[in-house]
Coordinates of C-alpha atoms and ligand atoms in Angstrom, one line a residue:
Chain A
X762 CA 7.2 -44.5 -2.5
X763 CA 10.6 -44.3 -3.9
X764 CA 13.3 -42.7 -1.7
X765 CA 13.6 -39.1 -2.5
X766 CA 17.3 -39.2 -3.3
X767 CA 16.7 -41.4 -6.3
X768 CA 14.5 -38.7 -7.8
X769 CA 17.2 -36.0 -7.6
X770 CA 18.9 -35.1 -10.8
X771 CA 22.6 -35.0 -10.7
X772 CA 23.8 -31.5 -10.0
X773 CA 27.2 -29.9 -10.5
X774 CA 29.7 -30.2 -7.7
X775 CA 29.3 -27.8 -4.9
X776 CA 25.7 -27.2 -6.0
X777 CA 24.4 -27.1 -2.4
X778 CA 26.6 -24.3 -1.2
X779 CA 24.4 -21.4 -0.5
X780 CA 25.2 -18.4 -2.6
X781 CA 22.5 -16.2 -1.0
X782 CA 21.5 -16.4 2.6
X783 CA 18.5 -14.4 3.7
X784 CA 18.0 -14.4 7.5
X785 CA 15.2 -12.9 9.6
X786 CA 14.4 -10.4 6.9
X787 CA 11.5 -8.1 7.5
X788 CA 10.2 -5.1 5.6
X789 CA 7.7 -2.6 6.9
X790 CA 7.0 0.2 4.3
X791 CA 6.6 3.8 5.3
X792 CA 2.8 3.3 5.0
X793 CA 3.1 0.9 8.0
X794 CA 2.4 -2.1 5.7
X795 CA 4.5 -5.1 6.6
X796 CA 5.4 -6.7 3.2
X797 CA 7.9 -9.3 4.6
X798 CA 7.7 -11.1 7.9
X799 CA 10.8 -12.8 9.0
X800 CA 11.9 -14.4 5.8
X801 CA 14.7 -17.0 5.9
X802 CA 15.8 -18.4 2.6
X803 CA 18.9 -20.0 1.1
X804 CA 19.6 -20.0 -2.6
X805 CA 22.1 -22.7 -3.7
X806 CA 24.9 -22.0 -6.0
X807 CA 24.2 -22.8 -9.6
X808 CA 20.5 -23.6 -9.2
X809 CA 17.4 -22.2 -10.8
X810 CA 15.1 -21.1 -8.0
X811 CA 11.5 -20.2 -8.8
X812 CA 9.6 -18.0 -6.4
X813 CA 5.9 -18.4 -6.6
X814 CA 3.2 -16.4 -4.9
X815 CA 0.0 -14.4 -5.5
X816 CA 0.0 -10.7 -6.3
X817 CA 1.3 -8.6 -3.4
X818 CA 2.9 -11.6 -1.7
X819 CA 6.2 -9.8 -1.4
X820 CA 8.3 -11.3 -4.2
X821 CA 9.4 -8.0 -5.7
X822 CA 10.0 -6.6 -2.2
X823 CA 12.3 -9.5 -1.4
X824 CA 14.2 -9.2 -4.6
X825 CA 14.5 -5.4 -4.3
X826 CA 16.0 -5.7 -0.9
X827 CA 18.6 -8.2 -2.0
X828 CA 19.5 -6.0 -5.0
X829 CA 19.8 -2.8 -2.9
X830 CA 16.7 -0.9 -4.2
X831 CA 14.7 -1.1 -1.0
X832 CA 16.0 -0.8 2.5
X833 CA 15.4 -3.8 4.8
X834 CA 13.7 -3.1 8.2
X835 CA 15.5 -5.9 10.0
X836 CA 17.5 -8.9 9.1
X837 CA 20.5 -9.6 6.9
X838 CA 21.3 -10.8 3.4
X839 CA 24.6 -12.3 2.4
X840 CA 25.3 -12.7 -1.3
X841 CA 28.4 -14.7 -2.4
X842 CA 29.9 -14.3 1.1
X843 CA 29.3 -10.5 1.3
X844 CA 26.8 -8.6 3.4
X845 CA 24.7 -6.7 0.9
X846 CA 24.8 -3.5 3.0
X847 CA 28.2 -3.4 4.7
X848 CA 30.0 -5.0 1.7
X849 CA 27.7 -3.7 -1.0
X850 CA 30.4 -3.3 -3.7
X851 CA 31.5 -6.9 -4.1
X852 CA 28.0 -8.2 -3.4
X853 CA 26.3 -6.1 -6.1
X854 CA 29.1 -6.7 -8.7
X855 CA 27.9 -10.3 -8.7
X856 CA 24.2 -9.6 -9.0
X857 CA 22.2 -8.8 -12.1
X858 CA 18.5 -7.7 -12.0
X859 CA 15.7 -7.7 -14.5
X860 CA 13.0 -5.8 -12.8
X861 CA 9.3 -6.6 -13.2
X862 CA 8.5 -3.2 -14.7
X863 CA 9.8 -2.3 -18.1
X864 CA 11.7 0.8 -17.3
X865 CA 14.1 2.0 -20.0
X866 CA 15.6 5.2 -21.2
X867 CA 13.3 5.7 -24.1
X868 CA 15.7 8.1 -26.0
X869 CA 18.8 6.0 -25.7
X870 CA 20.0 3.5 -28.3
X871 CA 20.2 -0.2 -27.4
X872 CA 24.0 -0.1 -27.7
X873 CA 24.3 3.0 -25.5
X874 CA 22.2 1.6 -22.8
X875 CA 24.0 -1.7 -22.4
X876 CA 27.4 0.2 -22.5
X877 CA 26.1 2.4 -19.7
X878 CA 25.0 -0.6 -17.6
X879 CA 28.4 -2.3 -17.9
X880 CA 30.2 0.9 -16.9
X881 CA 27.8 1.6 -14.1
X882 CA 28.7 -1.8 -12.6
X883 CA 32.4 -0.9 -12.7
X884 CA 33.5 -3.1 -15.6
X885 CA 35.9 -1.9 -18.2
X886 CA 34.5 -1.7 -21.7
X887 CA 34.2 -5.0 -23.6
X888 CA 32.4 -4.4 -26.9
X889 CA 32.9 -8.0 -28.0
X890 CA 31.1 -9.4 -25.0
X891 CA 28.2 -6.9 -25.4
X892 CA 28.0 -7.9 -29.0
X893 CA 27.7 -11.5 -28.0
X894 CA 24.9 -10.8 -25.5
X895 CA 22.9 -8.7 -28.1
X896 CA 23.3 -11.4 -30.7
X897 CA 22.2 -14.1 -28.2
X898 CA 19.1 -12.1 -27.5
X899 CA 18.5 -11.3 -31.2
X900 CA 19.0 -7.6 -30.6
X901 CA 22.1 -7.1 -32.6
X902 CA 20.2 -5.7 -35.6
X903 CA 18.5 -3.2 -33.3
X904 CA 21.6 -2.0 -31.6
X905 CA 21.4 1.5 -33.0
X906 CA 17.6 1.8 -32.6
X907 CA 16.2 4.0 -29.9
X908 CA 14.6 1.9 -27.2
X909 CA 11.2 3.6 -27.6
X910 CA 11.0 2.3 -31.1
X911 CA 11.2 -1.3 -29.9
X912 CA 8.3 -3.7 -29.2
X913 CA 7.5 -4.7 -25.6
X914 CA 9.2 -8.1 -26.0
X915 CA 12.3 -6.5 -27.4
X916 CA 12.4 -4.0 -24.5
X917 CA 12.2 -7.0 -22.1
X918 CA 15.2 -8.4 -23.9
X919 CA 17.0 -5.1 -23.6
X920 CA 16.4 -5.2 -19.9
X921 CA 17.9 -8.7 -19.8
X922 CA 20.9 -7.6 -21.9
X923 CA 21.5 -4.7 -19.4
X924 CA 21.3 -7.1 -16.5
X925 CA 23.9 -9.4 -18.1
X926 CA 26.2 -6.7 -19.4
X927 CA 28.4 -6.8 -16.3
X928 CA 28.7 -10.6 -16.3
X929 CA 26.8 -11.3 -13.1
X930 CA 27.0 -14.8 -11.4
X931 CA 23.6 -14.3 -9.8
X932 CA 20.7 -13.2 -11.9
X933 CA 17.2 -12.1 -10.7
X934 CA 14.4 -12.3 -13.2
X935 CA 11.3 -10.7 -11.8
X936 CA 8.5 -12.1 -13.9
X937 CA 10.6 -12.3 -17.1
X938 CA 7.9 -13.8 -19.2
X939 CA 5.0 -11.6 -18.3
X940 CA 3.4 -10.4 -21.5
X941 CA 5.8 -12.4 -23.6
X942 CA 4.6 -14.6 -26.5
X943 CA 5.0 -18.4 -26.5
X944 CA 7.9 -18.5 -28.8
X945 CA 9.9 -15.8 -27.0
X946 CA 9.1 -17.6 -23.7
X947 CA 10.7 -20.8 -25.1
X948 CA 13.7 -18.7 -26.2
X949 CA 14.0 -17.2 -22.8
X950 CA 13.8 -20.6 -21.1
X951 CA 16.6 -21.7 -23.4
X952 CA 18.6 -18.7 -22.5
X953 CA 18.1 -19.2 -18.8
X954 CA 19.2 -22.8 -19.1
X955 CA 22.3 -21.7 -21.1
X956 CA 23.2 -19.3 -18.3
X957 CA 22.8 -22.0 -15.7
X958 CA 25.2 -24.2 -17.7
X959 CA 27.7 -21.4 -17.4
X960 CA 27.4 -21.4 -13.7
X961 CA 25.0 -18.5 -13.2
X962 CA 22.6 -18.9 -10.3
X963 CA 19.1 -17.8 -11.3
X964 CA 16.2 -16.7 -9.2
X965 CA 13.0 -16.0 -11.0
X966 CA 9.5 -15.1 -10.0
X967 CA 6.5 -16.2 -12.1
X968 CA 2.8 -16.7 -11.9
X969 CA 3.0 -19.5 -14.5
X970 CA 3.2 -22.8 -12.6
X971 CA 4.2 -24.6 -15.8
X972 CA 7.1 -22.3 -16.1
X973 CA 8.3 -23.2 -12.6
X974 CA 7.8 -26.9 -13.4
X975 CA 9.7 -26.5 -16.7
X976 CA 12.6 -24.5 -15.4
X977 CA 13.3 -24.7 -11.7
X978 CA 15.4 -26.9 -9.6
X979 CA 13.7 -25.8 -6.5
X980 CA 10.5 -24.0 -5.9
X981 CA 9.7 -21.5 -3.1
X982 CA 6.2 -20.3 -2.3
X983 CA 5.7 -16.9 -0.6
X984 CA 2.4 -15.6 0.6
X985 CA 1.6 -12.5 2.6
X986 CA 5.2 -11.9 3.3
X987 CA 6.0 -15.4 4.5
X988 CA 7.9 -18.2 2.8
X989 CA 5.4 -21.1 3.2
X990 CA 7.3 -23.8 1.3
X991 CA 10.7 -24.4 -0.2
X992 CA 11.0 -27.7 -1.9
X993 CA 12.9 -29.6 -4.6
X994 CA 10.8 -29.5 -7.7
X995 CA 11.0 -33.3 -8.1
X996 CA 9.5 -33.8 -4.7
X997 CA 6.7 -31.5 -5.6
X998 CA 6.3 -33.2 -8.9
X999 CA 5.9 -36.5 -7.2
X1000 CA 3.1 -35.1 -5.1
X1001 CA 1.7 -33.8 -8.3
X1002 CA 1.7 -37.2 -10.0
X1003 CA -0.6 -38.6 -7.4
X1004 CA -4.3 -39.1 -7.7
X1005 CA -6.7 -40.3 -5.0
X1006 CA -9.8 -42.3 -5.4
X1007 CA -12.2 -42.1 -2.4
X1008 CA -14.9 -44.7 -2.0
X1009 CA -17.8 -44.0 0.3
X1010 CA -18.9 -47.3 1.7
X1011 CA -22.4 -48.6 2.2
X1012 CA -21.6 -49.9 5.6
X1013 CA -18.6 -49.1 7.8
X1014 CA -15.7 -51.6 8.0
X1015 CA -13.9 -52.2 11.2
X1016 CA -10.7 -53.2 9.4
X1017 CA -9.4 -54.0 5.9
X1018 CA -9.3 -57.7 4.9
X1019 CA -5.8 -58.9 4.9
X1020 CA -5.5 -59.5 1.2
X1021 CA -6.5 -55.9 0.5
X1022 CA -3.9 -54.4 2.8
X1023 CA -1.4 -52.3 1.0
X1024 CA 0.4 -49.0 1.4
X1025 CA -1.8 -47.5 -1.3
X1026 CA -5.1 -48.3 0.4
X1027 CA -6.2 -46.6 3.6
X1028 CA -9.4 -47.0 5.6
X1029 CA -10.6 -43.8 7.2
X1030 CA -10.8 -43.8 11.0
X1031 CA -14.6 -44.1 11.1
X1032 CA -14.4 -46.9 8.6
X1033 CA -16.8 -45.3 6.1
X1034 CA -14.3 -44.3 3.5
X1035 CA -11.6 -46.1 1.5
X1036 CA -8.8 -43.9 0.0
X1037 CA -6.8 -45.4 -2.8
X1038 CA -3.7 -43.5 -4.0
X1039 CA -2.3 -44.2 -7.4
X1040 CA 0.1 -42.8 -9.8
X1041 CA -1.4 -41.3 -12.9
X1042 CA 1.9 -41.5 -14.8
X1043 CA 2.1 -45.4 -14.5
X1044 CA 0.6 -47.6 -17.1
X1045 CA -1.6 -49.6 -14.7
X1046 CA -3.6 -47.6 -12.2
X1047 CA -4.8 -50.7 -10.5
X1048 CA -8.3 -49.3 -10.1
X1049 CA -10.0 -52.1 -12.1
X1050 CA -8.3 -54.8 -10.0
X1051 CA -9.1 -52.9 -6.8
X1052 CA -12.8 -52.7 -7.6
X1053 CA -12.9 -56.4 -8.6
X1054 CA -11.3 -57.5 -5.3
X1055 CA -13.7 -55.2 -3.3
X1056 CA -16.5 -56.9 -5.1
X1057 CA -15.1 -60.4 -4.2
X1058 CA -15.0 -59.4 -0.5
X1059 CA -18.6 -58.1 -0.7
X1060 CA -17.6 -54.5 0.1
X1061 CA -20.2 -52.2 -1.5
X1062 CA -19.8 -48.5 -2.0
X1063 CA -22.5 -45.9 -2.7
X1064 CA -20.3 -43.2 -4.2
X1065 CA -16.9 -42.5 -5.5
X1066 CA -14.7 -39.5 -6.4
X1067 CA -11.2 -38.9 -7.6
X1068 CA -9.0 -36.0 -6.8
X1069 CA -5.8 -34.8 -8.2
X1070 CA -3.2 -32.6 -6.5
X1071 CA -1.6 -30.4 -9.1
X1072 CA 1.2 -28.1 -8.2
X1073 CA -1.4 -25.4 -8.7
X1074 CA -3.6 -27.0 -6.1
X1075 CA -0.8 -27.5 -3.7
X1076 CA 0.0 -23.9 -4.3
X1077 CA -3.5 -22.7 -3.8
X1078 CA -4.1 -24.7 -0.7
X1079 CA -0.9 -23.5 0.8
X1080 CA -1.8 -19.9 0.1
X1081 CA -5.5 -20.4 1.3
X1082 CA -4.4 -22.3 4.4
X1083 CA -2.5 -19.3 5.6
X1084 CA -5.0 -16.7 4.6
Chain B
X92 CA 36.4 3.8 -6.3
X93 CA 34.1 2.9 -9.2
X94 CA 35.6 5.1 -11.9
X95 CA 33.8 3.3 -14.7
X96 CA 30.5 3.9 -12.9
X97 CA 31.2 7.6 -12.5
X98 CA 32.2 7.9 -16.1
X99 CA 29.1 6.0 -17.2
X100 CA 26.7 8.4 -15.4
X101 CA 28.7 11.5 -16.5
X102 CA 28.7 10.5 -20.2
X103 CA 25.0 9.5 -20.0
X104 CA 24.1 12.9 -18.7
X105 CA 26.4 14.7 -21.2
X106 CA 24.8 12.7 -24.0
X107 CA 21.4 14.0 -22.9
X108 CA 22.8 17.5 -23.1
X109 CA 24.0 17.1 -26.7
X110 CA 20.8 15.3 -27.7
X111 CA 18.8 18.4 -26.5
X112 CA 21.4 21.0 -27.5
X113 CA 18.8 23.5 -28.7
X114 CA 17.0 23.5 -25.4
X115 CA 20.0 23.0 -23.1
X116 CA 22.6 25.3 -24.6
X117 CA 21.2 27.4 -27.4
X118 CA 18.2 28.8 -25.5
X119 CA 20.0 30.2 -22.4
X120 CA 22.5 31.7 -24.7
X121 CA 19.9 33.3 -26.8
X122 CA 17.9 34.7 -23.9
X123 CA 21.0 36.2 -22.3
X124 CA 22.0 37.8 -25.6
X125 CA 18.6 39.5 -25.6
X126 CA 19.4 41.0 -22.2
X127 CA 22.6 42.4 -23.5
X128 CA 20.9 44.0 -26.4
X129 CA 18.1 45.5 -24.3
X130 CA 20.0 46.4 -21.1
X131 CA 23.5 46.6 -22.3
X132 CA 23.3 48.4 -25.6
X133 CA 19.9 50.0 -25.8
X134 CA 19.3 51.2 -22.2
X135 CA 22.9 50.9 -21.0
X136 CA 24.1 53.6 -23.4
X137 CA 21.8 56.1 -21.6
X138 CA 22.9 55.0 -18.0
X139 CA 25.8 56.4 -16.0
X140 CA 28.7 54.1 -15.3
X141 CA 28.8 52.4 -11.9
X142 CA 32.0 52.4 -10.0
X143 CA 33.7 53.5 -13.2
X144 CA 32.4 50.6 -15.2
X145 CA 30.0 51.2 -18.1
X146 CA 26.6 49.8 -17.4
X147 CA 26.8 47.4 -20.3
X148 CA 29.9 45.9 -18.9
X149 CA 28.7 46.1 -15.4
X150 CA 25.8 43.6 -16.0
X151 CA 28.0 41.0 -17.8
X152 CA 29.1 39.1 -14.6
X153 CA 25.6 39.3 -13.1
X154 CA 24.0 37.9 -16.2
X155 CA 26.4 35.1 -16.4
X156 CA 25.8 34.2 -12.8
X157 CA 22.0 34.4 -13.4
X158 CA 22.3 31.8 -16.2
X159 CA 24.6 29.6 -14.3
X160 CA 22.3 29.6 -11.2
X161 CA 19.2 28.7 -13.1
X162 CA 20.9 26.3 -15.5
X163 CA 22.7 24.4 -12.8
X164 CA 19.6 24.0 -10.8
X165 CA 17.3 23.0 -13.6
X166 CA 19.8 20.6 -15.2
X167 CA 20.9 18.8 -12.1
X168 CA 17.4 18.6 -10.7
X169 CA 16.0 17.2 -14.0
X170 CA 19.0 14.8 -14.3
X171 CA 18.1 13.0 -11.1
X172 CA 14.3 13.5 -11.2
X173 CA 13.8 11.8 -14.6
X174 CA 15.3 8.4 -13.6
X175 CA 13.2 8.6 -10.4
X176 CA 10.1 9.4 -12.4
X177 CA 10.6 6.7 -15.1
X178 CA 11.9 4.1 -12.7
X179 CA 15.3 3.7 -14.3
X180 CA 16.9 4.7 -11.1
X181 CA 16.7 1.1 -10.1
X182 CA 19.8 0.4 -12.0
X183 CA 21.9 3.0 -10.2
X184 CA 20.6 1.8 -6.8
X185 CA 21.5 -1.8 -7.6
X186 CA 24.9 -0.9 -8.9
X187 CA 28.1 -1.2 -6.9
X188 CA 28.5 2.6 -6.8
X189 CA 28.5 4.7 -3.7
X190 CA 26.5 7.8 -3.0
X191 CA 29.6 10.1 -3.4
X192 CA 30.3 8.5 -6.8
X193 CA 26.8 8.9 -7.9
X194 CA 26.8 12.6 -7.0
X195 CA 30.1 13.1 -8.7
X196 CA 28.6 11.7 -11.9
X197 CA 25.3 13.6 -11.9
X198 CA 26.6 16.9 -10.4
X199 CA 29.8 16.8 -12.4
X200 CA 27.8 16.6 -15.6
X201 CA 25.4 19.4 -14.6
X202 CA 28.3 21.6 -13.6
X203 CA 30.2 21.0 -16.8
X204 CA 27.2 22.0 -18.8
X205 CA 26.8 25.3 -16.7
X206 CA 30.5 26.1 -17.3
X207 CA 30.0 25.6 -21.0
X208 CA 27.0 27.8 -21.0
X209 CA 28.8 30.5 -18.9
X210 CA 31.7 30.5 -21.3
X211 CA 29.6 30.8 -24.3
X212 CA 27.7 33.7 -22.8
X213 CA 30.9 35.3 -21.9
X214 CA 32.1 35.1 -25.4
X215 CA 28.8 36.3 -26.8
X216 CA 28.8 39.3 -24.4
X217 CA 32.1 40.4 -25.8
X218 CA 30.3 40.9 -29.2
X219 CA 28.0 43.5 -27.6
X220 CA 30.0 45.3 -25.0
X221 CA 33.7 46.0 -24.3
X222 CA 35.1 44.6 -21.0
X223 CA 38.3 43.1 -19.6
X224 CA 38.9 40.5 -16.8
X225 CA 41.1 41.7 -14.0
X226 CA 41.5 38.4 -12.2
X227 CA 41.0 35.5 -14.7
X228 CA 41.9 32.8 -12.2
X229 CA 39.4 34.0 -9.7
X230 CA 36.9 34.4 -12.4
X231 CA 37.3 30.7 -13.3
X232 CA 37.3 29.7 -9.7
X233 CA 34.0 31.5 -9.0
X234 CA 32.5 30.1 -12.2
X235 CA 33.4 26.5 -11.3
X236 CA 32.5 26.9 -7.6
X237 CA 29.1 28.4 -8.4
X238 CA 28.3 25.8 -11.0
X239 CA 29.2 22.9 -8.7
X240 CA 27.4 24.4 -5.7
X241 CA 24.1 25.1 -7.5
X242 CA 24.2 21.8 -9.3
X243 CA 24.4 20.2 -5.8
X244 CA 21.4 22.3 -4.8
X245 CA 19.6 21.2 -8.0
X246 CA 20.3 17.6 -7.2
X247 CA 18.7 18.0 -3.8
X248 CA 15.6 19.6 -5.4
X249 CA 15.4 16.8 -7.9
X250 CA 15.4 14.2 -5.2
X251 CA 13.0 16.1 -3.0
X252 CA 10.5 16.8 -5.9
X253 CA 7.9 14.1 -6.4
X254 CA 6.0 16.0 -9.2
X255 CA 7.0 18.2 -12.1
X256 CA 5.4 21.1 -10.3
X257 CA 7.6 20.8 -7.3
X258 CA 10.6 20.5 -9.7
X259 CA 9.7 23.9 -11.1
X260 CA 8.6 25.7 -8.0
X261 CA 11.8 26.2 -6.2
X262 CA 13.7 27.6 -9.2
X263 CA 10.7 29.7 -10.1
X264 CA 9.5 31.0 -6.8
X265 CA 12.8 31.3 -4.9
X266 CA 15.8 31.3 -7.1
X267 CA 14.7 33.6 -9.8
X268 CA 13.6 36.4 -7.4
X269 CA 16.8 36.0 -5.4
X270 CA 18.8 36.1 -8.6
X271 CA 17.1 39.2 -9.9
X272 CA 17.3 41.0 -6.6
X273 CA 20.9 39.8 -6.2
X274 CA 22.5 42.8 -7.8
X275 CA 22.9 41.5 -11.3
X276 CA 21.5 44.7 -12.8
X277 CA 22.6 47.2 -10.1
X278 CA 25.0 47.7 -7.3
X279 CA 23.4 47.1 -3.9
X280 CA 25.0 50.4 -2.8
X281 CA 22.4 52.0 -5.0
X282 CA 19.6 50.7 -2.6
X283 CA 18.3 52.7 0.4
X284 CA 20.2 51.6 3.6
X285 CA 17.4 49.5 4.9
X286 CA 17.2 47.4 1.7
X287 CA 20.9 47.1 1.6
X288 CA 20.8 45.3 4.9
X289 CA 18.0 43.1 3.7
X290 CA 20.0 42.3 0.5
X291 CA 22.8 40.9 2.6
X292 CA 20.6 38.0 3.5
X293 CA 20.4 37.1 -0.2
X294 CA 23.2 34.6 -0.9
X295 CA 23.1 35.5 -4.6
X296 CA 24.5 39.0 -3.7
X297 CA 27.7 37.4 -2.6
X298 CA 28.1 35.3 -5.7
X299 CA 27.4 38.2 -8.1
X300 CA 29.6 40.6 -6.1
X301 CA 32.5 38.2 -6.0
X302 CA 32.2 37.3 -9.6
X303 CA 32.1 41.0 -10.6
X304 CA 35.1 41.7 -8.5
X305 CA 37.1 39.1 -10.6
X306 CA 36.2 41.1 -13.7
X307 CA 36.6 44.7 -12.6
X308 CA 38.2 44.6 -9.2
X309 CA 35.2 46.4 -7.5
X310 CA 32.7 44.6 -5.3
X311 CA 29.7 45.3 -3.1
X312 CA 31.0 43.1 -0.4
X313 CA 34.5 41.9 0.4
X314 CA 35.7 39.1 -2.0
X315 CA 36.7 37.0 1.0
X316 CA 33.2 37.1 2.3
X317 CA 31.8 36.2 -1.1
X318 CA 34.0 33.2 -1.3
X319 CA 33.3 32.2 2.2
X320 CA 29.5 32.4 1.7
X321 CA 29.7 30.3 -1.5
X322 CA 31.7 27.6 0.3
X323 CA 29.3 27.6 3.3
X324 CA 26.4 27.1 0.9
X325 CA 28.2 24.3 -0.8
X326 CA 29.0 22.6 2.5
X327 CA 25.3 22.8 3.5
X328 CA 24.3 21.2 0.2
X329 CA 26.9 18.4 0.7
X330 CA 25.6 17.8 4.2
X331 CA 22.1 17.6 2.9
X332 CA 23.0 15.1 0.2
X333 CA 25.0 13.0 2.7
X334 CA 21.9 12.8 4.9
X335 CA 19.7 12.0 1.9
X336 CA 21.8 9.0 0.9
X337 CA 22.3 7.8 4.5
X338 CA 18.5 7.6 5.0
X339 CA 17.5 6.8 1.5
X340 CA 15.2 9.8 1.7
X341 CA 12.8 9.8 -1.2
X342 CA 14.9 7.4 -3.3
X343 CA 14.7 4.1 -1.4
X344 CA 11.4 2.7 0.1
Ligands
ATP2498 N1 6.7 1.4 -1.8 C1 5.7 0.8 -1.2 N2 5.1 1.4 -0.2 C2 4.1 0.7 0.4 N3 3.7 -0.5 0.2 C3 4.3 -1.2 -0.8 C4 5.4 -0.6 -1.5 N4 5.8 -1.4 -2.4 C5 5.1 -2.6 -2.3 N5 4.2 -2.4 -1.3 C6 3.2 -3.4 -0.8 O1 3.9 -4.5 -0.4 C7 3.2 -5.7 -0.8 C8 4.2 -6.6 -1.6 O2 4.4 -6.0 -2.8 P1 5.4 -6.8 -3.9 O3 5.5 -5.8 -5.0 O4 6.6 -7.2 -3.2 O5 4.5 -8.0 -4.3 P2 4.7 -9.1 -5.4 O6 4.8 -10.4 -4.7 O7 5.9 -8.7 -6.2 O8 3.4 -9.0 -6.3 P3 3.2 -9.1 -7.9 O9 3.0 -10.6 -8.1 O10 1.9 -8.4 -8.1 O11 4.3 -8.5 -8.5 C9 2.0 -5.3 -1.6 O12 0.9 -5.3 -0.7 C10 2.3 -3.9 -1.9 O13 1.1 -3.1 -2.0
MG2499 MG1 6.2 -8.2 -8.1

């Protein structure tokens, strides 16, 4: 195994400073349902953080608390050095949110709604900047249209334009690509990357694992209100690239012959199984060579199986494991 | 202070008013004009004057108050109920804007609209009946104070309501009866003594009486009491709104 550090992509300076620190956050809704159980999480400045989790895991609840839409039960959140409750003004000025639900003022025009959003966040008018956002999101032609006359994908982009209208440095995207076609999804990924280049920290939730793989620097998994894993994407990808071949032996071995000993090959404790780990991405899997050498040593097997750990599987097993 | 934020909410709400101008301004003006025709000109010409004021002129302040009450409540309650209903409230909640600023934006717009309506009705009334205004400054003061107070009250209803039915029920079942029994069409001195006492528990009586005093210099109750009662009601509304925002009652889960 290569050392982890060598897998890390270079990141902009200061990238590991936390920009959001969530500590001991819990949320019990009025119904008595506990949606978050002691969540601790750090988001680093300038990263794209993907939050994965099944329906009802608490993703939206977590985001809503950070953005001020839901009251926390206990715990604190610090955004860009400001407590989100005591110091809500500077904290919220920095944050933009694209909520999961498409909620827009149907009768307003696109231009009116982004102008409203910018003003609401306390920023002086800047038509040139709003024009740029609308153009970037291919909404400029629609600026005078009422929102209710737009398609779902366009409405989604209007929500993004609203969230960007006050030039936030932290952007939350709660399932930005739900119900969005492939082409628009690509555009959105492009846009998110562009924002990251400009120093915006992005936290997105998604159910599409390939989206997290494609976009994120780090991945967090939440299940039943608990963060079960936070890991650098490359580390996860490395686990992902591994495949295992399990050989069920005819007769148990007490130990591996010396020539066969390698880090990739392991004998189970009862001596009935050999587990060979290999990298699907490399040219040579080494399976043929392994089988040949086993044959030379007279080691027979009655069955074999391969297994692969995809991110999806890692994800599912994590989520199941805690169920 | 987030002035841009207040302005954004205020202009958003006013834009809604202009967009629905027929419903929001034309219709209250039309219905009040009908009152003037029926009660002021047709019936009023056969009625004796009250406190030396012709009946047509007597009902002008009361009718303006009636419109301001119902319009303030319905406009302010609808203004905050709709974003709750459609979910667009998320944006206001996530913005760097305080509770006070939010209320100034919404209530300010609702009150502005009521004042516009009140003024239009006043001018319209002049076409039907002859009247003069004895204390114009007080008249404006009562107009503004009532508009603001009942817009605050409407805001509270809009937050409390979680269905369109609840949104309608308070104005319909409580405010309209109080307003009609509040002396818009008669002087409470015309009631039997027992009902006079009962009437004093109706807050609208004080508003109408004070407002009428600013027109004709005559009142059912002292103008100081009228003013005091209006202010008390306004403070109650402010206290309720303060509590709502502190606890997040019905707006934040
Ligand atoms: N206002 C509320 N009152 C009571 N329970 C709620 C409320 N909002 C959410 N919940 C519950 O809290 C849990 C977490 O909900 P949340 O919306 O945070 O999940 P999520 O991870 O965003 O799910 P999804 O992927 O479906 O969007 C769910 O069980 C949900 O039913
Ligand atoms: Mg969600």
